[in-house]
Amino acid sequence: MRFFVDTAKIEDIKKANEMGVICGVTTNPSLIAKEGGRSQEEVLKEIASIVDGPISGEVKATTVDAEGMIKEGREIAKLHKNMVVKIPMTVEGLKAVKVLSAEGIKTNVTLIFSANQALLAARAGATYVSPFLGRLDDISQPGIDLIRDIAEIFSIHGIETQIIAASVRNPIHVTDCALAGADIATVPYKVIEQMTHHPLTDQGIAKFQADYKAVFGE
């Protein structure tokens, strides 16, 4: 499993990248820019110098129509070559995904509540899908089951869109998400640190490694 770092700190991105486990950054660059009094372009340039991977940009919650999402998505995509535009799972959102994807812009459809919704997002051209897993601090069993359902329906239909298990804040649930079929886990830096350098227990990290190898053969 690969990791997206969910953080508003450049320092955490640097630390995670040094560990060799990071593949992307899911924070909205505007958050870092706001705290540091810099422009988004400056922040993106620094992040890009650290990690060669996707960086997320989210359309505003107030943008609810497809035309508005398309316009804003295009502007977000211009900020960086690896930018991924986060789009809500709505009818208007799927319309926007279809247009943006046709233009070569990577998209991540979020707040998916069923395997059927994930299938619709994939058919619209989404690069990633982020199923809703429950509370931010704890992954629910229905959330794990949803990942499994999505992975199964993607396999049946031969879909390559990647499943992001978002906001995984417990190392144990990283294992659960990997076994369920998630390709990527969005986690805070502290969870990556626990998984790679300070596991909760030796037995816990051994189980994660064994389960991961059994499922992915790596």
C-alpha positions as YAML, in Angstrom:
chain: A
units: angstrom
residues:
- id: 1
  name: MET
  ca: [0.00, 0.00, 0.00]
- id: 2
  name: ARG
  ca: [1.11, 3.53, -0.79]
- id: 3
  name: PHE
  ca: [0.52, 6.58, 1.37]
- id: 4
  name: PHE
  ca: [-0.76, 10.08, 0.82]
- id: 5
  name: VAL
  ca: [0.34, 12.41, 3.60]
- id: 6
  name: ASP
  ca: [-2.54, 14.36, 5.09]
- id: 7
  name: THR
  ca: [-0.89, 17.39, 6.65]
- id: 8
  name: ALA
  ca: [-0.68, 21.16, 6.64]
- id: 9
  name: LYS
  ca: [3.01, 21.12, 7.53]
- id: 10
  name: ILE
  ca: [5.86, 21.16, 5.04]
- id: 11
  name: GLU
  ca: [8.09, 19.58, 7.70]
- id: 12
  name: ASP
  ca: [5.84, 16.49, 7.89]
- id: 13
  name: ILE
  ca: [5.98, 16.11, 4.11]
- id: 14
  name: LYS
  ca: [9.79, 16.22, 4.26]
- id: 15
  name: LYS
  ca: [9.95, 13.62, 7.05]
- id: 16
  name: ALA
  ca: [7.55, 11.24, 5.31]
- id: 17
  name: ASN
  ca: [9.41, 11.56, 2.04]
- id: 18
  name: GLU
  ca: [12.70, 10.74, 3.78]
- id: 19
  name: MET
  ca: [11.11, 7.47, 4.95]
- id: 20
  name: GLY
  ca: [10.46, 6.51, 1.35]
- id: 21
  name: VAL
  ca: [6.78, 5.73, 1.84]
- id: 22
  name: ILE
  ca: [5.10, 8.87, 0.52]
- id: 23
  name: CYS
  ca: [3.49, 8.97, -2.93]
- id: 24
  name: GLY
  ca: [1.42, 12.12, -2.66]
- id: 25
  name: VAL
  ca: [0.14, 14.97, -0.53]
- id: 26
  name: THR
  ca: [-3.56, 15.40, 0.12]
- id: 27
  name: THR
  ca: [-3.56, 18.63, 2.05]
- id: 28
  name: ASN
  ca: [-5.01, 21.65, 0.29]
- id: 29
  name: PRO
  ca: [-1.97, 23.81, -0.51]
- id: 30
  name: SER
  ca: [-4.00, 26.92, 0.34]
- id: 31
  name: LEU
  ca: [-3.93, 25.89, 4.02]
- id: 32
  name: ILE
  ca: [-0.13, 25.93, 4.10]
- id: 33
  name: ALA
  ca: [-0.05, 29.15, 2.10]
- id: 34
  name: LYS
  ca: [-2.46, 30.86, 4.49]
- id: 35
  name: GLU
  ca: [-0.42, 29.99, 7.59]
- id: 36
  name: GLY
  ca: [2.87, 31.03, 6.02]
- id: 37
  name: GLY
  ca: [1.62, 34.15, 4.29]
- id: 38
  name: ARG
  ca: [2.67, 32.82, 0.90]
- id: 39
  name: SER
  ca: [0.97, 32.17, -2.41]
- id: 40
  name: GLN
  ca: [-0.31, 28.74, -3.44]
- id: 41
  name: GLU
  ca: [2.17, 28.75, -6.31]
- id: 42
  name: GLU
  ca: [5.08, 29.18, -3.88]
- id: 43
  name: VAL
  ca: [3.81, 26.37, -1.66]
- id: 44
  name: LEU
  ca: [3.24, 24.03, -4.61]
- id: 45
  name: LYS
  ca: [6.73, 24.70, -5.89]
- id: 46
  name: GLU
  ca: [8.19, 23.72, -2.51]
- id: 47
  name: ILE
  ca: [6.04, 20.59, -2.23]
- id: 48
  name: ALA
  ca: [6.99, 19.58, -5.79]
- id: 49
  name: SER
  ca: [10.68, 19.92, -4.86]
- id: 50
  name: ILE
  ca: [10.13, 17.40, -2.06]
- id: 51
  name: VAL
  ca: [7.88, 14.74, -3.58]
- id: 52
  name: ASP
  ca: [7.24, 13.71, -7.18]
- id: 53
  name: GLY
  ca: [3.61, 12.75, -6.80]
- id: 54
  name: PRO
  ca: [-0.01, 13.93, -6.75]
- id: 55
  name: ILE
  ca: [-0.97, 17.07, -4.83]
- id: 56
  name: SER
  ca: [-4.63, 17.68, -4.08]
- id: 57
  name: GLY
  ca: [-6.69, 20.77, -4.75]
- id: 58
  name: GLU
  ca: [-10.34, 20.88, -3.74]
- id: 59
  name: VAL
  ca: [-13.19, 22.74, -5.39]
- id: 60
  name: LYS
  ca: [-15.00, 25.01, -2.91]
- id: 61
  name: ALA
  ca: [-18.05, 23.61, -1.15]
- id: 62
  name: THR
  ca: [-19.99, 26.60, -2.46]
- id: 63
  name: THR
  ca: [-19.36, 25.51, -6.04]
- id: 64
  name: VAL
  ca: [-22.31, 23.15, -6.60]
- id: 65
  name: ASP
  ca: [-22.96, 23.31, -10.35]
- id: 66
  name: ALA
  ca: [-20.94, 21.48, -12.99]
- id: 67
  name: GLU
  ca: [-19.99, 24.63, -14.85]
- id: 68
  name: GLY
  ca: [-18.55, 26.18, -11.69]
- id: 69
  name: MET
  ca: [-16.62, 23.01, -10.80]
- id: 70
  name: ILE
  ca: [-15.20, 22.75, -14.30]
- id: 71
  name: LYS
  ca: [-14.05, 26.37, -14.27]
- id: 72
  name: GLU
  ca: [-12.49, 26.07, -10.82]
- id: 73
  name: GLY
  ca: [-11.04, 22.63, -11.56]
- id: 74
  name: ARG
  ca: [-9.21, 24.02, -14.59]
- id: 75
  name: GLU
  ca: [-7.75, 26.83, -12.51]
- id: 76
  name: ILE
  ca: [-6.62, 24.40, -9.79]
- id: 77
  name: ALA
  ca: [-5.05, 22.08, -12.38]
- id: 78
  name: LYS
  ca: [-2.95, 24.93, -13.76]
- id: 79
  name: LEU
  ca: [-1.15, 25.29, -10.43]
- id: 80
  name: HIS
  ca: [0.90, 22.13, -10.86]
- id: 81
  name: LYS
  ca: [1.42, 19.31, -13.37]
- id: 82
  name: ASN
  ca: [0.63, 16.66, -10.72]
- id: 83
  name: MET
  ca: [-2.46, 18.37, -9.35]
- id: 84
  name: VAL
  ca: [-5.50, 16.22, -8.59]
- id: 85
  name: VAL
  ca: [-8.85, 18.01, -8.39]
- id: 86
  name: LYS
  ca: [-11.15, 16.75, -5.63]
- id: 87
  name: ILE
  ca: [-14.80, 16.65, -6.71]
- id: 88
  name: PRO
  ca: [-17.88, 15.78, -4.57]
- id: 89
  name: MET
  ca: [-19.97, 12.74, -5.51]
- id: 90
  name: THR
  ca: [-23.03, 14.48, -7.00]
- id: 91
  name: VAL
  ca: [-24.68, 14.45, -10.42]
- id: 92
  name: GLU
  ca: [-23.14, 17.84, -11.13]
- id: 93
  name: GLY
  ca: [-19.81, 16.61, -9.80]
- id: 94
  name: LEU
  ca: [-19.80, 13.64, -12.20]
- id: 95
  name: LYS
  ca: [-20.54, 15.97, -15.10]
- id: 96
  name: ALA
  ca: [-17.50, 18.01, -14.09]
- id: 97
  name: VAL
  ca: [-15.34, 14.90, -13.75]
- id: 98
  name: LYS
  ca: [-16.26, 13.78, -17.26]
- id: 99
  name: VAL
  ca: [-15.21, 17.11, -18.78]
- id: 100
  name: LEU
  ca: [-12.05, 17.55, -16.70]
- id: 101
  name: SER
  ca: [-10.91, 13.96, -17.27]
- id: 102
  name: ALA
  ca: [-11.39, 14.37, -21.02]
- id: 103
  name: GLU
  ca: [-8.99, 17.32, -20.80]
- id: 104
  name: GLY
  ca: [-6.37, 15.13, -19.09]
- id: 105
  name: ILE
  ca: [-6.95, 16.54, -15.61]
- id: 106
  name: LYS
  ca: [-6.70, 14.03, -12.77]
- id: 107
  name: THR
  ca: [-9.71, 13.89, -10.46]
- id: 108
  name: ASN
  ca: [-10.58, 12.34, -7.13]
- id: 109
  name: VAL
  ca: [-14.28, 11.78, -6.44]
- id: 110
  name: THR
  ca: [-14.96, 11.96, -2.70]
- id: 111
  name: LEU
  ca: [-17.75, 11.06, -0.27]
- id: 112
  name: ILE
  ca: [-18.78, 7.86, -2.06]
- id: 113
  name: PHE
  ca: [-21.33, 5.84, -0.09]
- id: 114
  name: SER
  ca: [-21.82, 2.79, -2.33]
- id: 115
  name: ALA
  ca: [-20.00, 0.60, -4.83]
- id: 116
  name: ASN
  ca: [-22.47, 1.73, -7.48]
- id: 117
  name: GLN
  ca: [-21.49, 5.37, -6.91]
- id: 118
  name: ALA
  ca: [-17.82, 4.38, -7.25]
- id: 119
  name: LEU
  ca: [-18.64, 2.64, -10.53]
- id: 120
  name: LEU
  ca: [-20.35, 5.78, -11.84]
- id: 121
  name: ALA
  ca: [-17.34, 7.89, -10.82]
- id: 122
  name: ALA
  ca: [-14.96, 5.49, -12.57]
- id: 123
  name: ARG
  ca: [-17.06, 5.52, -15.73]
- id: 124
  name: ALA
  ca: [-17.06, 9.31, -15.66]
- id: 125
  name: GLY
  ca: [-13.26, 9.13, -15.79]
- id: 126
  name: ALA
  ca: [-12.16, 9.59, -12.16]
- id: 127
  name: THR
  ca: [-8.51, 8.84, -11.45]
- id: 128
  name: TYR
  ca: [-9.21, 8.07, -7.80]
- id: 129
  name: VAL
  ca: [-12.28, 7.41, -5.66]
- id: 130
  name: SER
  ca: [-12.50, 8.05, -1.92]
- id: 131
  name: PRO
  ca: [-15.26, 6.05, -0.22]
- id: 132
  name: PHE
  ca: [-16.81, 7.41, 2.97]
- id: 133
  name: LEU
  ca: [-15.42, 5.37, 5.84]
- id: 134
  name: GLY
  ca: [-17.16, 6.88, 8.85]
- id: 135
  name: ARG
  ca: [-15.68, 8.99, 11.61]
- id: 136
  name: LEU
  ca: [-12.39, 10.72, 10.85]
- id: 137
  name: ASP
  ca: [-10.64, 9.23, 13.89]
- id: 138
  name: ASP
  ca: [-11.89, 5.68, 13.51]
- id: 139
  name: ILE
  ca: [-12.59, 3.53, 10.45]
- id: 140
  name: SER
  ca: [-15.94, 1.76, 10.78]
- id: 141
  name: GLN
  ca: [-16.62, -1.85, 9.73]
- id: 142
  name: PRO
  ca: [-19.21, -0.65, 7.18]
- id: 143
  name: GLY
  ca: [-16.44, 1.53, 5.75]
- id: 144
  name: ILE
  ca: [-14.12, -1.46, 5.41]
- id: 145
  name: ASP
  ca: [-16.94, -3.43, 3.79]
- id: 146
  name: LEU
  ca: [-17.50, -0.56, 1.35]
- id: 147
  name: ILE
  ca: [-13.86, -0.65, 0.25]
- id: 148
  name: ARG
  ca: [-14.20, -4.40, -0.28]
- id: 149
  name: ASP
  ca: [-17.38, -3.96, -2.34]
- id: 150
  name: ILE
  ca: [-15.77, -1.29, -4.50]
- id: 151
  name: ALA
  ca: [-12.63, -3.38, -5.04]
- id: 152
  name: GLU
  ca: [-14.78, -6.33, -6.09]
- id: 153
  name: ILE
  ca: [-16.92, -4.38, -8.55]
- id: 154
  name: PHE
  ca: [-13.80, -2.71, -10.01]
- id: 155
  name: SER
  ca: [-12.23, -6.14, -10.50]
- id: 156
  name: ILE
  ca: [-15.34, -7.48, -12.22]
- id: 157
  name: HIS
  ca: [-15.46, -4.53, -14.61]
- id: 158
  name: GLY
  ca: [-11.70, -4.32, -15.15]
- id: 159
  name: ILE
  ca: [-11.50, -0.77, -13.78]
- id: 160
  name: GLU
  ca: [-8.08, 0.68, -12.95]
- id: 161
  name: THR
  ca: [-9.29, 3.71, -10.97]
- id: 162
  name: GLN
  ca: [-7.55, 3.66, -7.61]
- id: 163
  name: ILE
  ca: [-9.29, 3.46, -4.25]
- id: 164
  name: ILE
  ca: [-8.13, 5.92, -1.60]
- id: 165
  name: ALA
  ca: [-8.95, 5.04, 2.00]
- id: 166
  name: ALA
  ca: [-9.16, 8.60, 3.28]
- id: 167
  name: SER
  ca: [-8.45, 9.87, 6.79]
- id: 168
  name: VAL
  ca: [-7.03, 6.65, 8.22]
- id: 169
  name: ARG
  ca: [-5.83, 7.70, 11.66]
- id: 170
  name: ASN
  ca: [-5.01, 4.35, 13.22]
- id: 171
  name: PRO
  ca: [-2.20, 1.99, 12.09]
- id: 172
  name: ILE
  ca: [-4.43, -1.02, 12.70]
- id: 173
  name: HIS
  ca: [-6.95, 0.29, 10.21]
- id: 174
  name: VAL
  ca: [-4.23, 0.73, 7.60]
- id: 175
  name: THR
  ca: [-4.01, -3.06, 7.65]
- id: 176
  name: ASP
  ca: [-7.79, -3.38, 7.42]
- id: 177
  name: CYS
  ca: [-7.94, -1.02, 4.43]
- id: 178
  name: ALA
  ca: [-5.11, -2.84, 2.63]
- id: 179
  name: LEU
  ca: [-6.81, -6.20, 3.10]
- id: 180
  name: ALA
  ca: [-10.12, -4.78, 1.90]
- id: 181
  name: GLY
  ca: [-8.53, -3.66, -1.37]
- id: 182
  name: ALA
  ca: [-7.59, 0.00, -0.96]
- id: 183
  name: ASP
  ca: [-4.64, 1.05, -3.12]
- id: 184
  name: ILE
  ca: [-3.73, 4.09, -1.05]
- id: 185
  name: ALA
  ca: [-4.25, 5.24, 2.54]
- id: 186
  name: THR
  ca: [-4.49, 8.92, 3.36]
- id: 187
  name: VAL
  ca: [-2.86, 9.23, 6.77]
- id: 188
  name: PRO
  ca: [-1.36, 11.87, 9.05]
- id: 189
  name: TYR
  ca: [2.42, 11.87, 9.34]
- id: 190
  name: LYS
  ca: [2.25, 10.47, 12.89]
- id: 191
  name: VAL
  ca: [0.55, 7.30, 11.61]
- id: 192
  name: ILE
  ca: [3.21, 6.81, 8.94]
- id: 193
  name: GLU
  ca: [5.82, 7.22, 11.67]
- id: 194
  name: GLN
  ca: [4.10, 4.60, 13.80]
- id: 195
  name: MET
  ca: [3.80, 2.18, 10.90]
- id: 196
  name: THR
  ca: [7.40, 2.49, 9.74]
- id: 197
  name: HIS
  ca: [9.50, 3.33, 12.78]
- id: 198
  name: HIS
  ca: [7.46, 3.04, 15.95]
- id: 199
  name: PRO
  ca: [4.89, 0.26, 15.54]
- id: 200
  name: LEU
  ca: [2.39, -0.14, 18.37]
- id: 201
  name: THR
  ca: [3.77, -3.63, 19.04]
- id: 202
  name: ASP
  ca: [6.20, -5.99, 17.31]
- id: 203
  name: GLN
  ca: [3.32, -8.41, 16.85]
- id: 204
  name: GLY
  ca: [1.18, -5.69, 15.26]
- id: 205
  name: ILE
  ca: [3.76, -4.71, 12.64]
- id: 206
  name: ALA
  ca: [4.49, -8.36, 11.88]
- id: 207
  name: LYS
  ca: [0.79, -8.97, 11.24]
- id: 208
  name: PHE
  ca: [0.61, -5.96, 8.93]
- id: 209
  name: GLN
  ca: [3.60, -7.18, 6.91]
- id: 210
  name: ALA
  ca: [2.29, -10.73, 6.73]
- id: 211
  name: ASP
  ca: [-1.21, -9.68, 5.71]
- id: 212
  name: TYR
  ca: [0.11, -7.24, 3.13]
- id: 213
  name: LYS
  ca: [2.36, -9.89, 1.57]
- id: 214
  name: ALA
  ca: [-0.46, -12.44, 1.50]
- id: 215
  name: VAL
  ca: [-2.75, -10.04, -0.35]
- id: 216
  name: PHE
  ca: [-0.35, -8.22, -2.64]
- id: 217
  name: GLY
  ca: [2.54, -10.68, -2.90]
- id: 218
  name: GLU
  ca: [5.10, -7.97, -2.12]
...
